[in-house]
CSV table of C-alpha atoms and ligand atoms in Angstrom, one decimal:
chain,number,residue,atom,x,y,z
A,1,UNK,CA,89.1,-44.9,246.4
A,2,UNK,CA,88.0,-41.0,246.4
A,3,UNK,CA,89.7,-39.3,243.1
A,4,UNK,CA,91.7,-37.5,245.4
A,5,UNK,CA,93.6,-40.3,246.8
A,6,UNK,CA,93.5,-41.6,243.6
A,7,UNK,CA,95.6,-38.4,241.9
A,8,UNK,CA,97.9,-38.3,245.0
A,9,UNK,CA,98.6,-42.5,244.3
A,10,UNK,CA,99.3,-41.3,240.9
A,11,UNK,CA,101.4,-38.3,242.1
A,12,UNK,CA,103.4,-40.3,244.1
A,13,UNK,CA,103.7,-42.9,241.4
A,14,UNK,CA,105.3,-40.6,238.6
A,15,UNK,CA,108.0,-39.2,241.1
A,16,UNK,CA,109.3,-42.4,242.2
A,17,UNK,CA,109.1,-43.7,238.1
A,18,UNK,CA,111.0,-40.7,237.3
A,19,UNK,CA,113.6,-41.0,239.8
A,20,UNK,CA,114.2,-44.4,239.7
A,21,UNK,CA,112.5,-46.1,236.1
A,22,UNK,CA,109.3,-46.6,234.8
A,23,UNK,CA,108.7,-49.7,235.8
A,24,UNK,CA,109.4,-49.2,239.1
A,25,UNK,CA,106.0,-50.5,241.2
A,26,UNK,CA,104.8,-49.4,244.6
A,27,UNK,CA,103.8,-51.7,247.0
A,28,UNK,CA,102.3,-49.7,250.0
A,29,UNK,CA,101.8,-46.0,250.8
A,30,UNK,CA,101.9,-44.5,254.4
A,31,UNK,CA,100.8,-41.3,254.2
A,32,UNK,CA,101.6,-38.2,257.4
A,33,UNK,CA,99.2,-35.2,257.7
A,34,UNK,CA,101.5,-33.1,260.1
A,35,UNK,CA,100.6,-29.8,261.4
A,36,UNK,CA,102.5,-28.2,258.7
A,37,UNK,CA,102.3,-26.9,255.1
A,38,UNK,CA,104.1,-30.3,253.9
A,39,UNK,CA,102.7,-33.7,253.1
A,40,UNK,CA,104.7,-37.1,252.9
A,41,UNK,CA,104.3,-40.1,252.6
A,42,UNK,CA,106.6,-43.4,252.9
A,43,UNK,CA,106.5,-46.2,250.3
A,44,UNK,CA,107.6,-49.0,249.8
A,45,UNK,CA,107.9,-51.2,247.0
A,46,UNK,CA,107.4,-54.1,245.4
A,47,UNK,CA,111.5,-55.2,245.9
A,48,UNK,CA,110.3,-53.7,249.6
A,49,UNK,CA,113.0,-51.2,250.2
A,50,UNK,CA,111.1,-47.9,251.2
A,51,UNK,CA,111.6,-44.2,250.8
A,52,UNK,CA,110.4,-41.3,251.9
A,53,UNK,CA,108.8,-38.5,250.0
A,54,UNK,CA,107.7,-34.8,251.2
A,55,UNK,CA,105.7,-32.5,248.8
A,56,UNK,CA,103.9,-29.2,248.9
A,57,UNK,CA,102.1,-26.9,246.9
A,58,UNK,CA,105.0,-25.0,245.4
A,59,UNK,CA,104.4,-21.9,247.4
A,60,UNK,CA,107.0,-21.7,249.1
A,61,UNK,CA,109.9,-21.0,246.5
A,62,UNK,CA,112.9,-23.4,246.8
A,63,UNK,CA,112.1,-24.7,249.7
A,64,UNK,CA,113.2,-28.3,249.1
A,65,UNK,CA,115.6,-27.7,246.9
A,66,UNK,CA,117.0,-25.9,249.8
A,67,UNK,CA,116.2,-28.7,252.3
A,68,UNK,CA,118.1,-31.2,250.2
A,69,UNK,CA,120.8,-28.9,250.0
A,70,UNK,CA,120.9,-28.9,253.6
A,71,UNK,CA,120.9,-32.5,253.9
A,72,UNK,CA,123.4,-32.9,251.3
A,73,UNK,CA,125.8,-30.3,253.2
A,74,UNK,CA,125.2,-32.1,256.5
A,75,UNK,CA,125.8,-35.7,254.9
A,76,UNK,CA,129.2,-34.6,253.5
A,77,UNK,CA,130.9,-33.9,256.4
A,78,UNK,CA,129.9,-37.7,257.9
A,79,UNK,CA,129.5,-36.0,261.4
A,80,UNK,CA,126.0,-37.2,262.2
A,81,UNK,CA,123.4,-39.0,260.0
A,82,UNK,CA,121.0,-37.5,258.1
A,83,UNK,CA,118.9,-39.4,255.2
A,84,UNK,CA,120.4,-39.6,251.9
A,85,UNK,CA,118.3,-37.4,248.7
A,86,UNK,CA,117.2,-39.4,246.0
A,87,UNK,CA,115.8,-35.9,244.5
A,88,UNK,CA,114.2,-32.6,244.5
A,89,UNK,CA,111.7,-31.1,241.7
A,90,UNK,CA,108.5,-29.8,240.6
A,91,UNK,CA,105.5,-32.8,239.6
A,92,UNK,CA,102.5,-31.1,238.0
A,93,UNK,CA,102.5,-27.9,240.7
A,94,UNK,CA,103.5,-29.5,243.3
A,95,UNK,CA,107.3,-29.2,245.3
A,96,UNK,CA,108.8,-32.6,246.3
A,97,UNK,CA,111.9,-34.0,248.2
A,98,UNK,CA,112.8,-37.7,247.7
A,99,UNK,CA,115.0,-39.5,249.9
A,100,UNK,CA,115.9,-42.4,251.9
A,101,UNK,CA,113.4,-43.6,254.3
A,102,UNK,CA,114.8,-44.3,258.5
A,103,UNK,CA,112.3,-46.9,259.9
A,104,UNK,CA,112.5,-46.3,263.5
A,105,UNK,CA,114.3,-48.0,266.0
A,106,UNK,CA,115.2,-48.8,269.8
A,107,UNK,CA,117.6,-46.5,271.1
A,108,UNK,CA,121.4,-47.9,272.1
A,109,UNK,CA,122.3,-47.8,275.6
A,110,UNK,CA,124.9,-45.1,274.9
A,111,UNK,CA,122.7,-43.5,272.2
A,112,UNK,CA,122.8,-39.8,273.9
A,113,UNK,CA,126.7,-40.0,274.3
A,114,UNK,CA,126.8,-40.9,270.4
A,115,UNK,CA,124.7,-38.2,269.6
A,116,UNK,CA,126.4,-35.2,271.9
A,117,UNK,CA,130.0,-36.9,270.1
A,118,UNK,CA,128.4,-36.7,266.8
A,119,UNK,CA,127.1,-33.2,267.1
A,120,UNK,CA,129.9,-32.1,268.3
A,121,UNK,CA,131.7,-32.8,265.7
A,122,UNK,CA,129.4,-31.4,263.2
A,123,UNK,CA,129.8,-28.2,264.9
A,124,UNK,CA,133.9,-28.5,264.6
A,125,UNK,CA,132.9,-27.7,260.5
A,126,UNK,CA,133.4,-23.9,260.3
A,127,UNK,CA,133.4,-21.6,257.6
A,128,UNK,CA,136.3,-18.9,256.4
A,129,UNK,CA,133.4,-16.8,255.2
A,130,UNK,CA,132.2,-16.8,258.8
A,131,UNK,CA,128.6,-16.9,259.6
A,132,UNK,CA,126.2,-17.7,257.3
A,133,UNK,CA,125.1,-19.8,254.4
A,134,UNK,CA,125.9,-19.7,250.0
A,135,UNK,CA,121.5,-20.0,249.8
A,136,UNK,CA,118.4,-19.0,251.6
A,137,UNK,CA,116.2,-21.6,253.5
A,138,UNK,CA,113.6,-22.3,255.1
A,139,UNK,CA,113.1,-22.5,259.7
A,140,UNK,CA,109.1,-24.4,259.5
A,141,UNK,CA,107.5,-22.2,256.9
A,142,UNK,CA,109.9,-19.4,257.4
A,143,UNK,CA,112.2,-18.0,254.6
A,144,UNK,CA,115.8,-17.7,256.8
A,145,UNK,CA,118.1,-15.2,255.0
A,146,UNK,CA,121.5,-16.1,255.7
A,147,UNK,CA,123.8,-13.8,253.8
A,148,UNK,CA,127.3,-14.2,255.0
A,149,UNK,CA,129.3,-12.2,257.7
A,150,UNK,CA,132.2,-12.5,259.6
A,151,UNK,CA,131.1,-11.0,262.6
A,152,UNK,CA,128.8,-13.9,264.3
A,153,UNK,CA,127.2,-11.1,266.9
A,154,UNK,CA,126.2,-9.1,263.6
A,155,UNK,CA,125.2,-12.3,261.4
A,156,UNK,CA,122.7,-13.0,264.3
A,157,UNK,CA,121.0,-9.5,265.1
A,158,UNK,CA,120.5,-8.5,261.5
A,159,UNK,CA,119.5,-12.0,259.9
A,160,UNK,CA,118.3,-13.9,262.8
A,161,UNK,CA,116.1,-11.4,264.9
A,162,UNK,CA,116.1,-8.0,263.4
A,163,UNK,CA,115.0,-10.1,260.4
A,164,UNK,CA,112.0,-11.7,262.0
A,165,UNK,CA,111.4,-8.7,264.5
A,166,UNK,CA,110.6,-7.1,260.9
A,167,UNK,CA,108.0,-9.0,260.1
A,168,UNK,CA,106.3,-9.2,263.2
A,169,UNK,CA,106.3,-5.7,263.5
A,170,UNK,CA,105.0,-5.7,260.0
A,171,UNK,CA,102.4,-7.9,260.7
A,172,UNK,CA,101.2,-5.4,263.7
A,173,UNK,CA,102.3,-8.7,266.6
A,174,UNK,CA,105.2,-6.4,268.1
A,175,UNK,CA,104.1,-2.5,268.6
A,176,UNK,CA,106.6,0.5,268.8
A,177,UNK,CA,108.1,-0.3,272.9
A,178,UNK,CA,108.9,-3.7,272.4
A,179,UNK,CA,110.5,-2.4,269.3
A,180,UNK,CA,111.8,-0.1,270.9
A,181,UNK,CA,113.3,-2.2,273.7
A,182,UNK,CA,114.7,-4.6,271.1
A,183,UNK,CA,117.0,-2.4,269.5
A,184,UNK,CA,118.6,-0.9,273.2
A,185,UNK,CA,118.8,-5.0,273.6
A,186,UNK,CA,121.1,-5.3,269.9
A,187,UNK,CA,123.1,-2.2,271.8
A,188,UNK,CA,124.2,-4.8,274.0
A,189,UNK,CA,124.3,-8.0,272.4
A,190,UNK,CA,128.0,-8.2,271.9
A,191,UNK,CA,128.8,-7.8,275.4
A,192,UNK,CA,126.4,-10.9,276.2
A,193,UNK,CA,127.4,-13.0,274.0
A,194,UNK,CA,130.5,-14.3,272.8
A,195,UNK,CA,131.7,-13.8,269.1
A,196,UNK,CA,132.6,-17.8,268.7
A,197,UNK,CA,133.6,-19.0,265.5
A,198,UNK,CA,131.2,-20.2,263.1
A,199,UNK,CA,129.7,-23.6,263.1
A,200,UNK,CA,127.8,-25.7,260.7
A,201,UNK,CA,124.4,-26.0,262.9
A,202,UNK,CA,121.5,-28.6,261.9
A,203,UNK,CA,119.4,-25.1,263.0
A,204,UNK,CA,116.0,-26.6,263.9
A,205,UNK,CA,117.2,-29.1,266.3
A,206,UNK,CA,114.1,-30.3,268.5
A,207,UNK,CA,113.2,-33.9,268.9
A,208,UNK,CA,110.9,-33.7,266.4
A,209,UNK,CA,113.7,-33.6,264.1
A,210,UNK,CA,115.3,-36.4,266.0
A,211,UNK,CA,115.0,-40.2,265.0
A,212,UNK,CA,116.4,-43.3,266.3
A,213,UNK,CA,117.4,-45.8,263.4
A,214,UNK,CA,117.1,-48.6,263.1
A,215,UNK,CA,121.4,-49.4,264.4
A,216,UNK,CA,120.1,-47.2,267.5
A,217,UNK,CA,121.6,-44.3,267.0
A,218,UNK,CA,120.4,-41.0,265.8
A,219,UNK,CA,119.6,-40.1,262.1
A,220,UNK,CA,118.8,-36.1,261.9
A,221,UNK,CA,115.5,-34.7,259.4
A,222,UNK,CA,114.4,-31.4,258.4
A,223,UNK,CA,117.7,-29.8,258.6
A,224,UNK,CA,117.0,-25.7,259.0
A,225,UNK,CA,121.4,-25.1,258.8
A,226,UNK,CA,123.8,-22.2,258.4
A,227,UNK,CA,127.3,-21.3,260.1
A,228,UNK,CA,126.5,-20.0,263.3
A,229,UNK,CA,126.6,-19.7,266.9
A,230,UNK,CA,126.7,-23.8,268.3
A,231,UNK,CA,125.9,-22.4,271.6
A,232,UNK,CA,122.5,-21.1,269.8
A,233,UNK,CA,122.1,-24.9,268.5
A,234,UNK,CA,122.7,-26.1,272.0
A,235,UNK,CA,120.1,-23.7,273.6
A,236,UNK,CA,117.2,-24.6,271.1
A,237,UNK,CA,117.8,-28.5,272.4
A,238,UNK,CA,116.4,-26.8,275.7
A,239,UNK,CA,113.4,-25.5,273.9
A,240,UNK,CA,110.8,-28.2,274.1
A,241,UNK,CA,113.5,-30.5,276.1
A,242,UNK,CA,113.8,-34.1,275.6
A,243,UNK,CA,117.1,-34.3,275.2
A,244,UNK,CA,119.3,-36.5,278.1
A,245,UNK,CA,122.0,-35.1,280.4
A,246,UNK,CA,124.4,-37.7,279.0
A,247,UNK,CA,124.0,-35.5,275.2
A,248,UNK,CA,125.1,-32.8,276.8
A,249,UNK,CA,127.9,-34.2,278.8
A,250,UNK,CA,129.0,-36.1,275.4
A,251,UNK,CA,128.8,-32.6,273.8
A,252,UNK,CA,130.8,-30.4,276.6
A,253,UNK,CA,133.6,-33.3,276.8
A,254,UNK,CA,134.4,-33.1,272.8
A,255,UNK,CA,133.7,-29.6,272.5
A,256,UNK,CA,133.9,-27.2,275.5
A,257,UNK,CA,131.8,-23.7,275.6
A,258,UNK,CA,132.5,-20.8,277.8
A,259,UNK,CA,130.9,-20.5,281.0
A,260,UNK,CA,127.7,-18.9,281.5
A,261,UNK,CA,125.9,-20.7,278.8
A,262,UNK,CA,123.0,-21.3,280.9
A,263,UNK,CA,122.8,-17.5,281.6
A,264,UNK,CA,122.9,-17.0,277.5
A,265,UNK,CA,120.5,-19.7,276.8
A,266,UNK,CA,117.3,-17.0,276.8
A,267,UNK,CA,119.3,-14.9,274.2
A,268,UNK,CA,119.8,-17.3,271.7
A,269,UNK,CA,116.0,-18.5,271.9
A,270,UNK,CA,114.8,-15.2,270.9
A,271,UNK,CA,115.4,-16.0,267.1
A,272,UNK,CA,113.1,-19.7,267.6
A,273,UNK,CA,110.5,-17.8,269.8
A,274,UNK,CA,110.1,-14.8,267.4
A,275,UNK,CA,110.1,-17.2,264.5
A,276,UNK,CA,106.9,-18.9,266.6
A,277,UNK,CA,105.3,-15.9,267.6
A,278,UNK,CA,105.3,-15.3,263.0
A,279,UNK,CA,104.5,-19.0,262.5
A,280,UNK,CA,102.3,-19.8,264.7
A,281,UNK,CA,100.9,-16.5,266.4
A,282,UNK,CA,100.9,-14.0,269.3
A,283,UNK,CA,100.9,-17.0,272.1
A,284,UNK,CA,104.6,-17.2,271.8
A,285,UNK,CA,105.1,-13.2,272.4
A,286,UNK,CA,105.2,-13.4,276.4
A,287,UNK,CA,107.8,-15.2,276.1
A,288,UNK,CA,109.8,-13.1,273.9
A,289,UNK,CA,108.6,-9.9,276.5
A,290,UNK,CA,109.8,-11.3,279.7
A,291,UNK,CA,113.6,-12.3,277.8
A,292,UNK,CA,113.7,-8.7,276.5
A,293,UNK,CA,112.5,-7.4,279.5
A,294,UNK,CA,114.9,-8.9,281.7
A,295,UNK,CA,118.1,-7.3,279.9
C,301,ADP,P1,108.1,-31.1,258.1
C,301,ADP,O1,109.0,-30.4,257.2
C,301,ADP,O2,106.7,-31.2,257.6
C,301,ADP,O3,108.2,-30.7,259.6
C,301,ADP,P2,109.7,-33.4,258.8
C,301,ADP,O4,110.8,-33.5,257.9
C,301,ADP,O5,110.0,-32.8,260.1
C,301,ADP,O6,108.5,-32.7,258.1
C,301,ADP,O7,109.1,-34.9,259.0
C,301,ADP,C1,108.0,-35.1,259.8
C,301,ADP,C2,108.2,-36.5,260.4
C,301,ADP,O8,108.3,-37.5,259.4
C,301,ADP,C3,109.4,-36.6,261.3
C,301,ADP,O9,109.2,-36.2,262.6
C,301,ADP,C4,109.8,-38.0,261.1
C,301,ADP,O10,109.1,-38.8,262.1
C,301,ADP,C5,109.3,-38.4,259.8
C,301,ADP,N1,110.4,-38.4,258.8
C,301,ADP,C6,111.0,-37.3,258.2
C,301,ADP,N2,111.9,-37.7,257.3
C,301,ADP,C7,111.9,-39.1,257.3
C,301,ADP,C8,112.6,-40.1,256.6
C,301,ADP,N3,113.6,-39.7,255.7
C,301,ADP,N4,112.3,-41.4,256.8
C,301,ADP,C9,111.4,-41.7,257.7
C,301,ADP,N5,110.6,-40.8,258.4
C,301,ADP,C10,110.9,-39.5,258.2
């Protein structure tokens, strides 16, 4: 065993001892490189009953504290499932996020139904405070400042888009034009969009984040939330698709939106597509163009 497998075994080790006692022993260790900043890894020990454990350098401030405040909120209003924390702290410099581990399983027949039901009533949680959040998070690798407002239009030009435009501008990706056409765009944002009521979103919701457990039915990870605009939830589904007709049927039946959605859909995906283009580079920026440009 290289030493650096050997300090991550031993990294690995001390978080679940210090969660759950020193004598605790680990059995087997599966780790995941994704494509992001974060490690994890699932064990499982000796009594077999696994977990799941994310970690990172510690450079981005919070940022699982904040994701296991996230999961927290989401698991306390017993809409939808979401894994349960174990706990969040610093080993040696390291970040980490223990929780329960979902092994994966088969979908149920009527698993898109459930999960269009179940979101939907996540999204019936509102806030008095209106739109936003009591903490800043994380979108991916991307701080997501949600200081509260009770205008929702408001809430998602100055913390959602103008907040990302800022950087990209910052970091040269969007000159003066596009800039330029973005702000004329904010002019009219409140006659595009309706000011709905605030709901608790997930906020990242792709099927990446999606898992089937092992009942069938859907268990949600890497919660990105904050009160917001559940139509803007409901357009990132359509982002990199995957979701079934039969989720959004579910969805619409519990929880009817105004008409036009599809027309609005473009809108809302600014804030993912921006947050891309400052992730993950300039390939993302057509796509931002052609949405601007067409208003
Ligand atoms: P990242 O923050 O690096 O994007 P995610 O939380 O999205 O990491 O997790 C990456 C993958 O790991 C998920 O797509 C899912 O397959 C798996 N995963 C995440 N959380 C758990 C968990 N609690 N139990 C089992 N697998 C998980």
């Amino acid at each position: 065993m290289s030493t650096e497998t050997q300090a991550q075994y031993q990294f690995i080790d001390k978080i679940i001892q210090h969660h759950l006692g020193e004598n605790t022993e680990v059995n087997d260790r599966e780790f995941f490189y994704g494509g992001n900043f974060n490690l994890a890894v699932r064990v499982q020990l000796q009594n077999k009953q696994e977990y799941f454990i994310k970690w990172n350098q510690g450079d981005h401030q919070g940022f699982f504290e904040a994701e296991s405040k996230n999961l927290t909120l989401i698991g306390t209003t017993s809409s939808i499932s979401v894994p349960a924390v174990i706990g969040t702290g610093h080993m040696e410099d390291k970040e980490y996020l223990m929780m329960e581990c979902i092994p994966s399983g088969e979908k149920a027949a009527n698993y898109w139904v459930d999960f269009g039901e179940k979101l939907a009533r996540l999204h019936k949680n509102s806030s008095a405070k209106g739109h936003g959040l009591d903490y800043t998070n994380y979108i991916g690798a991307a701080p997501q400042i949600n200081s509260w407002n009770q205008d929702g239009i408001a809430f998602f030009i100055e913390h959602r888009l103008r907040n990302q435009l800022a950087r990209a501008i910052y970091d040269r990706k969007i000159d003066a034009a596009l800039e330029a056409k973005f702000e004329s765009l904010f002019e009219k944002l409140p006659s595009l969009l309706p000011n709905e009521k605030s709901a608790l979103l997930h906020g990242d919701l792709w099927s990446g984040n999606v898992m089937t457990n092992p009942d069938g039915f859907v268990t949600l990870v890497d919660p990105a939330c904050y009160f917001g605009f559940r139509e803007a939830e409901l357009a990132f589904t359509t982002m990199f698709g995957g979701f079934e007709e039969g989720f959004y049927e579910a969805y619409h039946a519990n929880f009817p939106i105004e008409k036009g959605f599809h027309e609005r859909i473009p809108l809302y995906n600014l804030y993912p597509l921006l947050v891309h283009v400052n992730l993950f580079g300039e390939g993302y920026l057509p796509a931002v163009k052609k949405i601007v440009d067409s208003y």
